[in-house]
């Protein structure tokens, strides 16, 4: 694609990525996004994304690193972390001490998790208690069809996959909202208090069993259904991970189909584009790695989150299989010499809410992949802020490789803010900068991205993995 550095000031340079794409390139963008939509529909939880990513990797010649002895340049391997995270690599020519090129994204998204003891009956209804996961606006989750996805593990270790609400004939679940006629008190509350966390209860049943005590007959009917359909009992919910997610599919938006909306694009848009970039690589000089992490939306803690040693362990496995003894110093040298993109979404300027943005430093829909030097809140707090030298290198790669890109800050100073896994990658002493797709309605149940920007993320990650 032709090179174009898009000017930041929209008014002075009203050019979008679309203006610079040929007819053939537009067709590539649309075709790519059809495959992306399938990926989104197959992967609505971190576990499902891992399965979908493994499928793509296996089709493109990747194998589980456990089945691999010595690694040579061109080998393609992956490692899965507890079904919820994974790392993939294409082995390069250079020795490990020269570092890896890494693109790290996360595959968890905000949702409603079932509580360990979810089931109760009230008002002649069967309900599931939920505990929301990640930063949600609770009003998005009422009055909409929800599907249940997840896994229940019985105490003998056997597993039951649960996926109800996605097939056309399936029932769905929903959280009811209060009717406007009786909402006088609710409407006077602050938005953050209008819907209580403990009111996010899923409707799961309405037909009682025959006989039995008052207030327990519908609850019993739900238990019977769970036993008959899934072979699980009430205690199995304690060892289950079941998530309520929007029951709809990814859709094109607008008459021209230039936009794509779906649940969970934060951060599966970066996960998918990074994965596609990696599987398309020829043998690189430096080893190229894509990391798909869990738990970013709740602070990256836990053994599947970015704070765990998983990435470090994966790189150690790569080094150990490249010949010579594996010594700690080789791992440290590798990590310190590495460069990374923290592949996560950013906020696009929304014409309905432009007052929260500094227009000069805001990302715009359709203006390319977004490079974000720092995130953080209240004076960049929590940000790993990329160094100028590294940002210059990345900029040079994007310009040379014809990647349409822009810069974007997450909102005005002191308006709020946020973070990504960048600071945890930086903690390995590697170079890292945030780079991803700009979204409208981030963390809503129907996040919107430009198809041109999605394709530019794919191009950017490929350019980085080949050149950084
Ligand atoms: Mn994110
Ligand atoms: Mn997020």
Coordinates of C-alpha atoms and ligand atoms in Angstrom, one line a residue:
X1 CA 0.0 0.0 0.0
X2 CA 1.1 3.5 -0.7
X3 CA 2.7 5.4 2.1
X4 CA 0.9 8.2 3.8
X5 CA 1.5 9.9 7.1
X6 CA -1.8 11.3 8.0
X7 CA -1.8 14.7 9.5
X8 CA -3.1 14.9 13.0
X9 CA -5.3 17.9 12.5
X10 CA -8.4 16.6 10.9
X11 CA -9.5 19.9 9.6
X12 CA -6.3 20.6 7.8
X13 CA -5.9 17.2 6.3
X14 CA -9.3 15.6 5.9
X15 CA -7.8 12.4 4.4
X16 CA -8.8 9.0 5.7
X17 CA -7.3 5.6 5.1
X18 CA -10.2 4.9 2.7
X19 CA -9.1 7.8 0.4
X20 CA -5.8 6.1 -0.2
X21 CA -7.0 2.5 -0.7
X22 CA -7.2 1.2 -4.3
X23 CA -10.3 -0.9 -5.2
X24 CA -8.3 -4.1 -4.7
X25 CA -7.1 -3.0 -1.3
X26 CA -10.6 -2.1 -0.2
X27 CA -11.6 -5.7 -1.2
X28 CA -8.7 -7.0 0.9
X29 CA -9.9 -5.0 3.8
X30 CA -13.5 -6.2 3.5
X31 CA -12.5 -9.8 3.0
X32 CA -10.2 -9.7 6.1
X33 CA -13.0 -8.3 8.2
X34 CA -15.3 -11.1 7.2
X35 CA -12.8 -13.5 8.7
X36 CA -12.4 -11.3 11.7
X37 CA -16.2 -11.3 12.3
X38 CA -16.2 -15.1 12.3
X39 CA -13.4 -15.1 14.9
X40 CA -15.4 -12.7 17.1
X41 CA -18.5 -14.9 16.9
X42 CA -16.5 -18.0 17.8
X43 CA -14.6 -16.3 20.6
X44 CA -16.7 -14.5 23.1
X45 CA -14.7 -15.7 26.1
X46 CA -11.0 -16.0 26.7
X47 CA -11.3 -19.8 26.6
X48 CA -13.1 -19.6 23.3
X49 CA -10.5 -17.2 21.8
X50 CA -7.7 -19.6 22.8
X51 CA -9.5 -22.4 20.9
X52 CA -10.1 -20.2 17.9
X53 CA -6.5 -19.0 17.9
X54 CA -5.1 -22.5 18.2
X55 CA -7.2 -23.5 15.2
X56 CA -5.8 -20.7 13.1
X57 CA -2.2 -21.5 14.3
X58 CA -2.6 -25.3 13.7
X59 CA -3.8 -24.6 10.2
X60 CA -0.8 -22.5 9.5
X61 CA 1.8 -25.1 10.7
X62 CA 2.2 -24.1 14.4
X63 CA 2.6 -27.0 16.9
X64 CA 2.6 -27.1 20.7
X65 CA 6.1 -26.4 22.0
X66 CA 5.8 -29.4 24.3
X67 CA 6.1 -31.7 21.2
X68 CA 9.2 -30.0 19.9
X69 CA 12.8 -30.7 20.8
X70 CA 15.4 -28.4 19.3
X71 CA 14.1 -25.2 17.6
X72 CA 15.5 -24.0 14.3
X73 CA 14.8 -20.8 12.4
X74 CA 11.3 -21.0 10.7
X75 CA 9.8 -23.3 13.4
X76 CA 6.4 -22.2 14.5
X77 CA 5.3 -23.1 18.1
X78 CA 2.8 -22.1 20.7
X79 CA 2.1 -22.7 24.4
X80 CA -1.3 -22.4 26.1
X81 CA -1.6 -21.2 29.6
X82 CA -4.5 -22.9 31.5
X83 CA -6.9 -22.7 28.5
X84 CA -7.1 -18.9 28.9
X85 CA -3.9 -17.4 27.5
X86 CA -1.3 -18.3 25.0
X87 CA 1.9 -17.4 23.3
X88 CA 3.0 -18.1 19.8
X89 CA 6.4 -17.8 18.1
X90 CA 8.0 -17.9 14.7
X91 CA 11.7 -18.7 15.4
X92 CA 14.1 -16.2 13.8
X93 CA 17.6 -16.6 12.5
X94 CA 19.2 -14.4 15.3
X95 CA 20.4 -15.9 18.6
X96 CA 18.0 -15.3 21.5
X97 CA 20.3 -12.8 23.1
X98 CA 19.4 -10.3 20.4
X99 CA 15.8 -10.3 21.8
X100 CA 12.4 -11.0 20.5
X101 CA 9.8 -8.9 18.7
X102 CA 6.6 -9.1 20.6
X103 CA 3.0 -8.0 20.0
X104 CA 1.0 -8.5 23.2
X105 CA -2.8 -8.3 23.3
X106 CA -5.5 -9.4 25.8
X107 CA -8.4 -11.7 25.1
X108 CA -10.7 -11.1 28.2
X109 CA -13.5 -8.7 27.9
X110 CA -16.0 -7.1 30.3
X111 CA -19.0 -9.3 31.1
X112 CA -21.2 -10.7 33.8
X113 CA -19.7 -13.7 35.6
X114 CA -22.0 -16.2 37.4
X115 CA -21.4 -16.2 41.2
X116 CA -20.2 -19.4 42.8
X117 CA -23.8 -19.9 44.2
X118 CA -25.8 -18.3 41.5
X119 CA -29.2 -19.9 41.6
X120 CA -32.2 -18.6 43.5
X121 CA -35.9 -18.1 43.1
X122 CA -37.9 -14.9 43.7
X123 CA -41.2 -13.6 42.5
X124 CA -42.0 -16.9 40.7
X125 CA -38.8 -16.6 38.7
X126 CA -35.6 -18.5 38.5
X127 CA -32.5 -16.2 38.6
X128 CA -28.7 -16.4 38.5
X129 CA -26.7 -13.9 40.6
X130 CA -23.8 -12.4 38.7
X131 CA -20.6 -10.5 39.6
X132 CA -19.6 -8.1 36.8
X133 CA -16.0 -8.5 35.4
X134 CA -14.1 -5.4 34.3
X135 CA -15.2 -1.8 33.7
X136 CA -18.8 -1.8 32.7
X137 CA -21.6 0.7 32.5
X138 CA -24.3 -1.4 34.2
X139 CA -27.1 0.0 32.1
X140 CA -25.6 -1.6 29.0
X141 CA -26.4 -5.0 30.5
X142 CA -30.1 -4.7 31.2
X143 CA -32.9 -5.2 28.6
X144 CA -30.7 -7.1 26.2
X145 CA -30.4 -10.8 25.2
X146 CA -27.5 -12.5 26.8
X147 CA -25.9 -15.9 26.2
X148 CA -24.1 -18.1 28.7
X149 CA -20.6 -19.3 27.8
X150 CA -18.2 -21.3 29.9
X151 CA -17.1 -24.4 31.6
X152 CA -18.1 -26.3 34.7
X153 CA -15.6 -28.7 36.2
X154 CA -17.0 -31.6 38.3
X155 CA -15.0 -32.7 41.3
X156 CA -13.8 -35.7 39.4
X157 CA -12.1 -33.3 36.9
X158 CA -14.5 -33.9 34.1
X159 CA -15.6 -30.8 32.2
X160 CA -18.9 -29.6 30.7
X161 CA -18.8 -26.9 28.1
X162 CA -21.8 -24.6 28.3
X163 CA -22.9 -22.5 25.4
X164 CA -26.5 -21.4 25.4
X165 CA -28.0 -18.5 23.5
X166 CA -26.0 -18.3 20.3
X167 CA -27.8 -20.8 18.0
X168 CA -31.0 -19.5 16.3
X169 CA -33.1 -22.0 18.2
X170 CA -31.5 -21.3 21.6
X171 CA -33.2 -19.5 24.4
X172 CA -31.4 -16.5 25.8
X173 CA -31.1 -14.9 29.2
X174 CA -31.7 -11.3 30.2
X175 CA -31.5 -8.8 33.1
X176 CA -34.7 -6.9 33.4
X177 CA -34.8 -3.1 33.7
X178 CA -37.3 -1.0 35.6
X179 CA -40.1 0.4 33.6
X180 CA -39.9 4.2 33.0
X181 CA -43.4 4.7 34.5
X182 CA -42.0 3.7 38.0
X183 CA -38.5 5.0 37.6
X184 CA -38.9 8.4 39.2
X185 CA -36.5 7.6 42.1
X186 CA -34.1 5.6 39.8
X187 CA -33.9 8.4 37.3
X188 CA -32.9 10.9 40.0
X189 CA -29.8 8.8 40.9
X190 CA -26.3 9.2 39.6
X191 CA -25.8 7.0 36.5
X192 CA -23.3 4.9 38.4
X193 CA -25.9 4.2 41.0
X194 CA -29.0 3.8 38.8
X195 CA -28.5 0.1 38.5
X196 CA -27.0 -1.7 41.4
X197 CA -24.4 -4.5 40.9
X198 CA -26.6 -6.8 42.9
X199 CA -29.5 -6.1 40.6
X200 CA -27.6 -7.6 37.6
X201 CA -29.5 -10.9 38.0
X202 CA -30.2 -13.1 35.0
X203 CA -33.6 -14.5 34.3
X204 CA -33.1 -18.3 33.8
X205 CA -36.5 -19.9 34.4
X206 CA -40.3 -19.5 34.9
X207 CA -42.0 -22.9 34.9
X208 CA -42.2 -24.7 38.3
X209 CA -41.9 -28.4 39.0
X210 CA -45.0 -30.1 40.3
X211 CA -45.3 -30.2 44.1
X212 CA -42.6 -29.0 46.5
X213 CA -42.5 -26.0 48.8
X214 CA -43.4 -22.5 47.9
X215 CA -40.5 -20.4 46.6
X216 CA -38.5 -23.5 45.6
X217 CA -40.4 -25.0 42.7
X218 CA -38.9 -23.0 39.9
X219 CA -35.4 -23.2 41.4
X220 CA -35.9 -27.0 41.4
X221 CA -37.0 -27.0 37.8
X222 CA -33.8 -25.1 36.8
X223 CA -31.7 -27.6 38.8
X224 CA -33.4 -30.5 37.0
X225 CA -32.7 -28.9 33.7
X226 CA -29.1 -28.4 34.5
X227 CA -28.8 -32.0 35.6
X228 CA -30.6 -33.4 32.5
X229 CA -29.0 -31.1 29.9
X230 CA -25.5 -30.7 31.3
X231 CA -25.1 -33.4 34.0
X232 CA -24.1 -30.8 36.6
X233 CA -25.4 -30.2 40.1
X234 CA -25.5 -27.0 42.2
X235 CA -22.1 -27.6 43.7
X236 CA -20.5 -27.7 40.3
X237 CA -21.1 -24.0 39.9
X238 CA -18.5 -23.4 42.6
X239 CA -15.9 -24.8 40.2
X240 CA -17.2 -23.2 37.1
X241 CA -16.4 -20.2 34.9
X242 CA -19.6 -19.2 33.2
X243 CA -19.9 -15.8 31.6
X244 CA -23.0 -14.0 30.4
X245 CA -22.2 -12.1 27.2
X246 CA -24.2 -10.3 24.5
X247 CA -26.1 -12.9 22.5
X248 CA -25.6 -11.1 19.2
X249 CA -23.1 -11.5 16.4
X250 CA -20.6 -9.1 14.9
X251 CA -22.3 -6.8 12.4
X252 CA -21.4 -4.3 9.7
X253 CA -22.5 -0.8 10.5
X254 CA -23.6 1.9 8.1
X255 CA -24.9 1.9 4.6
X256 CA -21.4 1.5 3.2
X257 CA -20.4 -1.3 5.7
X258 CA -17.2 0.6 6.5
X259 CA -17.6 0.1 10.2
X260 CA -17.8 -3.1 12.2
X261 CA -19.5 -3.5 15.6
X262 CA -19.3 -6.4 18.0
X263 CA -19.1 -7.3 21.7
X264 CA -15.5 -7.8 22.8
X265 CA -13.5 -5.9 20.2
X266 CA -11.4 -4.7 23.2
X267 CA -9.1 -6.4 22.8
X268 CA -9.9 -9.1 20.3
X269 CA -9.4 -6.7 17.5
X270 CA -5.8 -6.5 18.4
X271 CA -5.5 -10.2 19.3
X272 CA -6.9 -11.2 15.9
X273 CA -4.8 -8.8 13.8
X274 CA -1.6 -9.7 15.7
X275 CA -2.3 -13.4 15.3
X276 CA -3.0 -13.0 11.6
X277 CA 0.2 -11.0 11.2
X278 CA 2.3 -13.6 13.0
X279 CA 0.9 -16.6 11.1
X280 CA 1.7 -14.9 7.8
X281 CA 5.3 -14.3 8.6
X282 CA 8.2 -15.7 6.7
X283 CA 11.4 -16.6 8.7
X284 CA 12.2 -13.4 10.5
X285 CA 15.7 -12.4 11.8
X286 CA 14.5 -11.9 15.4
X287 CA 12.1 -14.4 16.8
X288 CA 8.6 -13.0 16.5
X289 CA 6.1 -13.6 19.4
X290 CA 2.4 -12.9 19.9
X291 CA 1.1 -13.0 23.4
X292 CA -2.6 -13.3 24.2
X293 CA -3.1 -12.5 27.8
X294 CA -6.1 -12.9 30.1
X295 CA -7.3 -10.8 33.1
X296 CA -6.2 -7.4 31.7
X297 CA -9.7 -6.0 32.4
X298 CA -9.3 -6.6 36.1
X299 CA -5.7 -5.6 36.5
X300 CA -3.7 -8.4 34.9
X301 CA -3.3 -10.3 38.2
X302 CA -3.6 -14.1 38.4
X303 CA -1.7 -16.9 36.7
X304 CA -3.3 -16.2 33.3
X305 CA -2.8 -12.5 33.6
X306 CA 0.2 -10.5 32.3
X307 CA 1.6 -10.3 35.9
X308 CA 2.2 -14.1 35.9
X309 CA 5.6 -15.6 34.7
X310 CA 4.0 -17.2 31.7
X311 CA 5.7 -15.0 29.0
X312 CA 9.0 -15.3 30.8
X313 CA 8.6 -19.0 31.0
X314 CA 7.7 -19.2 27.3
X315 CA 10.8 -17.2 26.3
X316 CA 12.9 -19.5 28.5
X317 CA 11.5 -22.5 26.7
X318 CA 12.4 -20.9 23.4
X319 CA 16.0 -20.2 24.6
X320 CA 16.4 -23.7 26.1
X321 CA 15.5 -25.2 22.7
X322 CA 17.9 -23.1 20.7
X323 CA 21.0 -25.1 21.8
X324 CA 23.5 -24.3 24.5
X325 CA 22.7 -24.3 28.2
X326 CA 19.8 -22.3 29.4
X327 CA 21.2 -19.9 31.9
X328 CA 19.3 -17.2 33.6
X329 CA 21.5 -14.5 32.0
X330 CA 20.5 -15.5 28.5
X331 CA 16.9 -15.0 29.4
X332 CA 17.6 -11.7 30.9
X333 CA 19.6 -10.5 27.9
X334 CA 16.9 -11.7 25.6
X335 CA 14.1 -9.8 27.4
X336 CA 16.2 -6.7 27.8
X337 CA 17.0 -6.6 24.1
X338 CA 13.4 -7.2 23.1
X339 CA 10.9 -4.7 21.7
X340 CA 7.2 -4.9 22.0
X341 CA 3.9 -3.4 20.9
X342 CA 1.3 -3.4 23.6
X343 CA -1.6 -4.1 21.3
X344 CA -4.7 -2.6 22.8
X345 CA -7.5 -0.4 21.7
X346 CA -7.8 3.3 22.2
X347 CA -10.7 5.7 22.3
X348 CA -11.7 7.3 19.0
X349 CA -13.1 10.9 19.1
X350 CA -16.8 10.5 19.3
X351 CA -18.7 13.5 17.8
X352 CA -21.4 13.0 20.5
X353 CA -18.8 13.4 23.3
X354 CA -15.9 15.3 21.8
X355 CA -15.6 17.5 25.0
X356 CA -13.7 14.6 26.7
X357 CA -10.9 14.7 24.1
X358 CA -8.1 17.1 23.3
X359 CA -8.8 17.3 19.6
X360 CA -5.2 17.8 18.6
X361 CA -4.2 14.5 20.3
X362 CA -7.3 12.4 19.8
X363 CA -7.5 9.3 17.5
X364 CA -10.1 9.5 14.8
X365 CA -12.1 6.6 13.2
X366 CA -10.7 5.7 9.8
X367 CA -7.4 7.4 10.2
X368 CA -5.2 4.4 10.8
X369 CA -3.8 2.4 13.6
X370 CA -3.1 4.4 16.8
X371 CA 0.3 4.8 18.4
X372 CA 0.0 5.8 22.0
X373 CA 3.2 6.8 23.8
X374 CA 1.7 6.8 27.3
X375 CA -1.6 6.0 29.0
X376 CA -2.2 6.5 32.8
X377 CA -4.4 8.8 34.8
X378 CA -3.9 12.1 36.7
X379 CA -0.4 13.0 35.4
X380 CA 0.4 9.8 33.5
X381 CA 0.2 7.7 36.7
X382 CA 0.6 4.0 36.0
X383 CA 2.0 4.5 32.5
X384 CA 5.2 3.0 31.3
X385 CA 5.6 5.8 28.7
X386 CA 7.6 4.7 25.7
X387 CA 11.0 6.3 25.2
X388 CA 11.5 8.8 22.3
X389 CA 14.2 6.6 20.6
X390 CA 11.9 3.6 20.5
X391 CA 8.9 5.6 19.3
X392 CA 11.1 7.0 16.5
X393 CA 12.1 3.4 15.5
X394 CA 8.5 2.3 15.3
X395 CA 7.4 5.4 13.4
X396 CA 10.2 4.8 10.9
X397 CA 9.0 1.2 10.4
X398 CA 5.4 2.2 9.9
X399 CA 6.3 4.9 7.4
X400 CA 8.7 2.7 5.5
X401 CA 6.2 -0.1 5.3
X402 CA 3.3 2.1 4.3
X403 CA 1.2 1.7 7.4
X404 CA -1.4 4.4 7.9
X405 CA -1.1 5.5 11.5
X406 CA -2.0 8.3 13.9
X407 CA -1.3 9.2 17.5
X408 CA -4.0 9.2 20.1
X409 CA -4.1 10.0 23.8
X410 CA -6.9 8.4 25.9
X411 CA -8.9 11.6 26.5
X412 CA -8.2 15.0 27.9
X413 CA -5.8 15.6 30.8
X414 CA -7.5 14.8 34.1
X415 CA -10.7 13.5 32.3
X416 CA -10.0 9.9 33.4
X417 CA -7.6 7.5 31.7
X418 CA -6.7 3.9 31.7
X419 CA -3.9 1.4 31.2
X420 CA -2.8 -1.6 29.3
X421 CA -0.3 -4.5 29.7
X422 CA 2.4 -2.1 28.5
X423 CA 3.9 -1.4 31.9
X424 CA 4.1 -5.1 32.7
X425 CA 6.1 -5.7 29.5
X426 CA 8.3 -2.7 30.3
X427 CA 9.0 -4.3 33.6
X428 CA 11.1 -6.9 31.7
X429 CA 13.2 -4.0 30.7
X430 CA 12.1 -4.3 27.1
X431 CA 11.1 -1.4 24.8
X432 CA 7.3 -1.1 24.6
X433 CA 4.8 1.2 23.1
X434 CA 1.0 1.0 22.9
X435 CA -0.4 0.5 19.4
X436 CA -3.9 -0.5 18.5
X437 CA -7.3 0.2 17.0
X438 CA -9.5 3.2 17.9
X439 CA -13.0 2.3 19.1
X440 CA -16.2 4.1 19.6
X441 CA -18.2 2.9 22.6
X442 CA -15.2 1.0 24.1
X443 CA -16.5 -1.3 26.9
X444 CA -20.0 -1.1 25.7
X445 CA -21.7 -4.3 24.5
X446 CA -21.4 -3.2 20.9
X447 CA -18.0 -1.6 20.2
X448 CA -17.5 0.1 16.9
X449 CA -14.3 0.1 14.8
X450 CA -13.4 1.2 11.2
X451 CA -12.6 -1.8 9.0
X452 CA -9.8 0.3 7.5
X453 CA -8.2 0.8 10.9
X454 CA -8.6 -3.0 11.7
X455 CA -6.7 -3.8 8.5
X456 CA -4.0 -1.2 9.4
X457 CA -3.5 -2.8 12.8
X458 CA -2.9 -6.1 10.9
X459 CA -0.4 -4.3 8.7
X460 CA 1.3 -2.5 11.6
X461 CA 1.8 -5.6 13.6
X462 CA 3.3 -7.4 10.6
X463 CA 5.6 -4.5 9.9
X464 CA 6.7 -4.5 13.5
X465 CA 7.3 -8.2 13.8
X466 CA 9.4 -8.2 10.6
X467 CA 11.4 -5.0 11.4
X468 CA 11.5 -3.8 15.0
Ligands
LIG1 MN1 -8.0 -3.4 26.3
LIG2 MN1 -10.6 -2.6 28.2

